[in-house]
CSV table of C-alpha atoms in Angstrom, one decimal:
chain,number,residue,atom,x,y,z
A,1245,MET,CA,8.6,-85.2,9.8
A,1246,GLN,CA,5.7,-86.1,11.6
A,1247,TRP,CA,4.3,-86.2,15.2
A,1248,GLN,CA,2.0,-87.0,17.0
A,1249,ASP,CA,0.2,-85.0,20.0
A,1250,HIS,CA,-2.6,-84.1,22.4
A,1251,ALA,CA,-4.1,-80.9,21.7
A,1252,ILE,CA,-6.8,-78.4,22.4
A,1253,ILE,CA,-8.5,-76.4,19.7
A,1254,LEU,CA,-7.6,-72.6,20.2
A,1255,GLY,CA,-9.5,-71.4,16.9
A,1256,VAL,CA,-9.8,-71.6,12.8
A,1257,LYS,CA,-8.5,-69.0,9.4
A,1258,ARG,CA,-10.9,-70.1,6.4
A,1259,HIS,CA,-7.6,-71.6,3.8
A,1260,GLY,CA,-9.2,-71.8,0.5
A,1261,GLU,CA,-12.6,-73.3,-0.6
A,1262,THR,CA,-12.7,-76.3,1.4
A,1263,SER,CA,-9.2,-75.9,4.1
A,1264,VAL,CA,-8.4,-74.2,7.2
A,1265,ILE,CA,-5.4,-73.1,9.1
A,1266,ALA,CA,-5.9,-74.3,12.7
A,1267,GLU,CA,-4.7,-72.8,15.7
A,1268,VAL,CA,-4.2,-75.3,19.0
A,1269,MET,CA,-2.3,-76.1,22.0
A,1270,THR,CA,-0.6,-78.8,22.8
A,1271,ARG,CA,1.3,-80.6,25.6
A,1272,ASP,CA,4.6,-81.6,24.5
A,1273,ARG,CA,4.8,-78.7,21.0
A,1274,GLY,CA,3.0,-75.8,22.8
A,1275,ARG,CA,0.5,-73.7,20.4
A,1276,HIS,CA,1.0,-74.8,16.3
A,1277,LEU,CA,-0.9,-73.8,13.9
A,1278,GLY,CA,-1.2,-76.7,10.7
A,1279,LEU,CA,-3.3,-76.6,7.5
A,1280,VAL,CA,-6.2,-78.7,7.4
A,1281,ARG,CA,-7.8,-80.8,4.7
A,1282,SER,CA,-11.5,-80.0,3.8
A,1283,GLY,CA,-11.6,-78.5,7.6
A,1284,ARG,CA,-14.8,-76.2,6.8
A,1285,SER,CA,-16.2,-79.9,5.9
A,1286,ARG,CA,-20.1,-80.2,7.5
A,1287,ALA,CA,-18.2,-83.7,9.4
A,1288,MET,CA,-14.6,-82.0,10.0
A,1289,GLN,CA,-16.6,-77.8,11.1
A,1290,PRO,CA,-18.4,-79.8,14.9
A,1291,VAL,CA,-15.0,-81.2,15.0
A,1292,LEU,CA,-12.8,-78.0,15.0
A,1293,GLN,CA,-14.4,-75.4,17.5
A,1294,PRO,CA,-12.4,-73.7,20.1
A,1295,GLY,CA,-12.2,-75.7,23.6
A,1296,ASN,CA,-12.5,-79.6,21.9
A,1297,ALA,CA,-10.0,-81.7,23.0
A,1298,VAL,CA,-8.4,-83.6,19.2
A,1299,GLU,CA,-6.0,-85.6,18.2
A,1300,VAL,CA,-3.4,-84.5,15.8
A,1301,ILE,CA,-0.7,-85.9,13.9
A,1302,TRP,CA,0.7,-82.9,12.2
A,1303,ARG,CA,3.2,-83.6,8.8
A,1304,ALA,CA,5.7,-81.1,6.8
A,1305,ARG,CA,9.2,-82.0,4.7
A,1306,LEU,CA,10.7,-79.4,7.0
A,1307,ASP,CA,9.9,-78.4,10.4
A,1308,GLU,CA,10.3,-74.4,9.3
A,1309,HIS,CA,7.1,-75.8,7.3
A,1310,LEU,CA,3.6,-74.8,8.2
A,1311,GLY,CA,2.7,-78.1,7.8
A,1312,GLU,CA,-1.2,-80.6,8.0
A,1313,PHE,CA,-3.1,-81.3,10.6
A,1314,ARG,CA,-5.5,-85.3,11.4
A,1315,VAL,CA,-7.0,-84.1,13.3
A,1316,GLU,CA,-9.4,-86.8,15.6
A,1317,PRO,CA,-11.9,-86.0,18.3
A,1318,VAL,CA,-11.1,-87.4,21.9
A,1319,THR,CA,-13.9,-85.2,24.4
A,1320,LEU,CA,-16.5,-82.6,21.8
A,1321,ARG,CA,-16.9,-80.2,24.6
A,1322,ALA,CA,-18.0,-76.7,22.7
A,1323,ALA,CA,-21.7,-77.1,22.7
A,1324,ARG,CA,-21.7,-77.3,26.3
A,1325,LEU,CA,-18.8,-74.5,26.6
A,1326,MET,CA,-21.7,-72.3,24.2
A,1327,GLU,CA,-24.3,-72.2,27.5
A,1328,THR,CA,-22.7,-69.3,30.2
A,1329,ALA,CA,-21.1,-66.5,29.0
A,1330,THR,CA,-18.3,-67.5,31.5
A,1331,ALA,CA,-17.4,-70.6,29.2
A,1332,VAL,CA,-17.7,-68.4,25.5
A,1333,TYR,CA,-15.2,-65.6,26.9
A,1334,GLY,CA,-14.0,-67.8,29.3
A,1335,VAL,CA,-12.4,-70.3,26.5
A,1336,GLN,CA,-12.0,-67.4,23.9
A,1337,ALA,CA,-9.3,-65.7,27.0
A,1338,MET,CA,-7.3,-68.1,27.8
A,1339,GLY,CA,-6.4,-68.3,23.5
A,1340,ALA,CA,-5.6,-64.3,23.9
A,1341,LEU,CA,-3.4,-65.6,26.4
A,1342,LEU,CA,-1.8,-68.4,25.4
A,1343,ARG,CA,-0.9,-66.4,21.9
A,1344,LEU,CA,1.3,-64.1,24.1
A,1345,LEU,CA,3.6,-67.3,24.4
A,1346,PRO,CA,6.3,-68.2,21.3
A,1347,GLU,CA,4.9,-70.4,19.4
A,1348,ARG,CA,5.8,-74.4,19.5
A,1349,ASP,CA,7.4,-73.2,22.9
A,1350,PRO,CA,6.1,-76.8,24.9
A,1351,HIS,CA,4.0,-75.0,28.3
A,1352,PRO,CA,3.2,-78.5,29.2
A,1353,HIS,CA,2.0,-77.7,32.4
A,1354,LEU,CA,-0.3,-74.5,31.4
A,1355,PHE,CA,-2.5,-76.7,28.6
A,1356,ASP,CA,-2.6,-79.0,31.6
A,1357,ALA,CA,-4.0,-76.6,33.0
A,1358,LEU,CA,-6.4,-75.4,30.2
A,1359,GLU,CA,-8.0,-78.6,30.3
A,1360,VAL,CA,-8.8,-78.7,33.9
A,1361,ILE,CA,-10.3,-74.9,33.1
A,1362,LEU,CA,-12.7,-76.0,30.3
A,1363,ASP,CA,-14.3,-78.4,32.1
A,1364,HIS,CA,-15.1,-75.7,34.6
A,1365,LEU,CA,-15.6,-72.7,33.4
A,1366,HIS,CA,-19.8,-73.7,33.5
A,1367,ASN,CA,-18.9,-72.9,37.7
A,1368,PRO,CA,-18.7,-69.0,38.2
A,1369,ALA,CA,-16.5,-69.4,40.8
A,1370,ASP,CA,-14.2,-72.2,40.1
A,1371,ALA,CA,-13.4,-70.2,36.5
A,1372,GLY,CA,-12.5,-66.9,38.1
A,1373,GLU,CA,-10.7,-68.3,40.2
A,1374,LEU,CA,-8.7,-70.6,37.7
A,1375,PHE,CA,-8.7,-67.9,35.2
A,1376,VAL,CA,-6.7,-66.5,38.1
A,1377,ARG,CA,-3.8,-68.8,38.4
A,1378,PHE,CA,-3.7,-69.2,34.7
A,1379,GLU,CA,-3.1,-65.4,34.3
A,1380,LEU,CA,-0.6,-65.8,36.7
A,1381,ALA,CA,0.7,-69.1,35.5
A,1382,VAL,CA,1.3,-67.2,31.4
A,1383,LEU,CA,3.1,-63.6,33.9
A,1384,ASN,CA,5.2,-66.9,35.0
A,1385,ASP,CA,6.2,-68.1,32.0
A,1386,LEU,CA,6.8,-65.3,30.4
A,1387,GLY,CA,9.2,-63.6,32.4
A,1388,PHE,CA,7.2,-61.7,35.0
A,1389,GLY,CA,6.2,-63.8,37.3
A,1390,LEU,CA,4.8,-62.7,40.9
A,1391,ASP,CA,6.4,-64.1,44.6
A,1392,LEU,CA,2.4,-64.3,46.5
A,1393,ALA,CA,4.2,-66.8,49.3
A,1394,GLU,CA,6.4,-64.9,51.8
A,1395,CYS,CA,6.5,-60.8,53.0
A,1396,ALA,CA,8.9,-58.8,51.2
A,1397,ALA,CA,9.7,-57.2,53.7
A,1398,THR,CA,9.4,-59.6,56.8
A,1399,GLY,CA,9.9,-63.1,55.7
A,1400,ALA,CA,6.5,-64.1,56.9
A,1401,ARG,CA,4.1,-66.5,55.1
A,1402,SER,CA,1.0,-65.9,57.6
A,1403,ASP,CA,-1.2,-62.7,56.9
A,1404,LEU,CA,-0.2,-61.1,53.6
A,1405,ALA,CA,-2.6,-58.9,52.6
A,1406,TYR,CA,-0.9,-56.8,49.8
A,1407,VAL,CA,1.0,-57.1,46.5
A,1408,SER,CA,4.1,-54.4,46.2
A,1409,PRO,CA,2.8,-52.4,42.8
A,1410,ARG,CA,6.5,-51.8,41.8
A,1411,SER,CA,8.5,-55.5,43.3
A,1412,GLY,CA,4.9,-57.8,42.1
A,1413,ARG,CA,5.7,-59.7,46.1
A,1414,ALA,CA,3.5,-60.2,49.0
A,1415,VAL,CA,3.3,-57.7,52.3
A,1416,SER,CA,1.6,-58.0,55.0
A,1417,ARG,CA,-0.6,-56.2,56.6
A,1418,SER,CA,1.5,-55.5,58.9
A,1419,ALA,CA,4.3,-54.2,56.9
A,1420,GLY,CA,2.2,-52.4,54.2
A,1421,ALA,CA,-0.2,-50.5,56.2
A,1422,PRO,CA,1.3,-47.8,55.9
A,1423,TRP,CA,1.3,-48.5,52.5
A,1424,ALA,CA,-2.2,-49.7,51.8
A,1425,ASP,CA,-3.6,-46.9,49.5
A,1426,LYS,CA,-0.7,-47.3,47.2
A,1427,MET,CA,-0.8,-51.7,47.5
A,1428,LEU,CA,-2.6,-54.4,45.8
A,1429,LEU,CA,-4.9,-56.6,47.4
A,1430,LEU,CA,-4.1,-59.6,48.3
A,1431,PRO,CA,-6.9,-62.4,47.8
A,1432,PRO,CA,-7.4,-64.7,50.0
A,1433,PHE,CA,-7.5,-67.4,48.6
A,1434,LEU,CA,-4.5,-66.8,46.5
A,1435,GLY,CA,-2.6,-65.9,49.2
A,1436,ALA,CA,0.0,-69.0,50.9
A,1437,GLU,CA,-2.0,-70.6,53.1
A,1438,GLY,CA,-4.5,-71.0,49.9
A,1439,ASN,CA,-7.5,-71.2,52.6
A,1440,HIS,CA,-10.3,-69.6,51.3
A,1441,ALA,CA,-12.6,-70.0,47.8
A,1442,ALA,CA,-12.8,-66.9,45.9
A,1443,ASP,CA,-15.9,-64.8,46.4
A,1444,PHE,CA,-17.1,-61.8,45.1
A,1445,ASP,CA,-14.9,-59.3,46.1
A,1446,SER,CA,-11.5,-62.0,46.7
A,1447,LEU,CA,-12.2,-62.6,42.9
A,1448,ALA,CA,-12.7,-58.8,41.5
A,1449,ALA,CA,-9.3,-57.7,44.1
A,1450,ALA,CA,-7.8,-61.0,42.0
A,1451,PHE,CA,-8.8,-59.9,38.1
A,1452,ARG,CA,-7.5,-56.2,39.3
A,1453,LEU,CA,-3.8,-57.7,40.9
A,1454,THR,CA,-3.0,-59.9,37.3
A,1455,GLY,CA,-4.7,-57.4,35.0
A,1456,PHE,CA,-2.1,-54.2,36.4
A,1457,PHE,CA,1.5,-56.6,35.8
A,1458,LEU,CA,-0.1,-58.0,32.5
A,1459,HIS,CA,-1.1,-55.0,31.5
A,1460,ARG,CA,2.6,-53.3,32.9
A,1461,HIS,CA,4.9,-56.2,31.3
A,1462,VAL,CA,3.3,-57.4,28.6
A,1463,TYR,CA,0.0,-55.4,26.8
A,1464,GLU,CA,1.6,-51.9,26.9
A,1465,PRO,CA,5.2,-52.7,26.1
A,1466,ARG,CA,4.1,-54.9,23.3
A,1467,GLY,CA,1.7,-51.8,22.3
A,1468,MET,CA,-1.2,-54.0,22.6
A,1469,GLU,CA,-4.2,-53.8,25.5
A,1470,ALA,CA,-6.1,-56.3,26.8
A,1471,ALA,CA,-8.1,-59.0,24.2
A,1472,ALA,CA,-12.2,-58.0,24.8
A,1473,ALA,CA,-13.2,-61.0,25.7
A,1474,ARG,CA,-10.9,-60.7,28.6
A,1475,ASP,CA,-12.7,-58.0,30.1
A,1476,GLY,CA,-16.0,-59.8,29.2
A,1477,PHE,CA,-14.9,-63.3,31.2
A,1478,VAL,CA,-14.7,-60.9,34.4
A,1479,GLN,CA,-18.0,-59.1,33.9
A,1480,ALA,CA,-19.8,-62.2,33.8
A,1481,ALA,CA,-18.2,-64.2,36.7
A,1482,LEU,CA,-18.7,-61.3,38.3
A,1483,LYS,CA,-21.7,-60.4,37.8
A,1484,ALA,CA,-22.9,-64.0,38.0
A,1485,LEU,CA,-21.9,-63.7,42.1
A,1486,ASN,CA,-23.2,-60.9,42.7
A,1487,PRO,CA,-26.5,-60.4,39.4
A,1488,ALA,CA,-27.0,-57.0,41.4
A,1489,LEU,CA,-23.5,-55.5,39.9
A,1490,ARG,CA,-23.6,-53.2,36.6
A,1491,THR,CA,-20.4,-52.3,35.6
A,1492,LEU,CA,-17.5,-53.7,35.9
A,1493,SER,CA,-15.6,-52.3,33.0
A,1494,GLY,CA,-11.6,-50.9,33.7
A,1495,PRO,CA,-8.0,-50.5,31.3
A,1496,ASN,CA,-6.3,-53.6,34.1
A,1497,GLY,CA,-9.0,-55.9,35.2
A,1498,VAL,CA,-12.5,-53.7,37.3
A,1499,SER,CA,-14.3,-51.1,38.5
A,1500,ALA,CA,-16.8,-51.7,40.7
């Protein structure tokens, strides 16, 4: 069996003296593993770095086998991804999110989103907003999508200010006012109107929002914790928007 696809390197593990098992996100075949012979060579090590775009040819006798990759470089962005904290943590955090999905399950829209985000990780405001949207997309693909388009109580599509922690649906400012202290804030850039850029406060609220639902629906039922890289990314993205900020850590998002 054989196929060829565009892929992004997520990580590698040593295998024997000279080879590695590469984990990649492909556009049409989802997250996939494969053996790369001589993957630890001087020629291949710079190619098999997280965030790099490659072309892979996978071969195996049977579809259920691990198989072997032949890897050709396309876009080597790994060196640039080492330049900022948001990029270093971001590529790791997105890899951890993709590992929540079944292996070999296609998610082409997530692959496309991953490529876009990797090219914007150097800009903390853009990276933070895109990362939150990526988390929302992963939640949706796991069957826990949020409905942020209209008010759950009135059907209104404007002045949406909250998200119900029970239903994951948006609530307008007027309808949610009596229970505001029990609601999650809906950042303006995630609302139906979507005409606001992310700033420090809205980005912090967005991280709390996605962190809450990831913890409730994904990590807690699986007995997992969020990847440490997510916390690192959150801290780096918010600190870049507010350099005076010192404490950001929290189990479901941020506490600032």
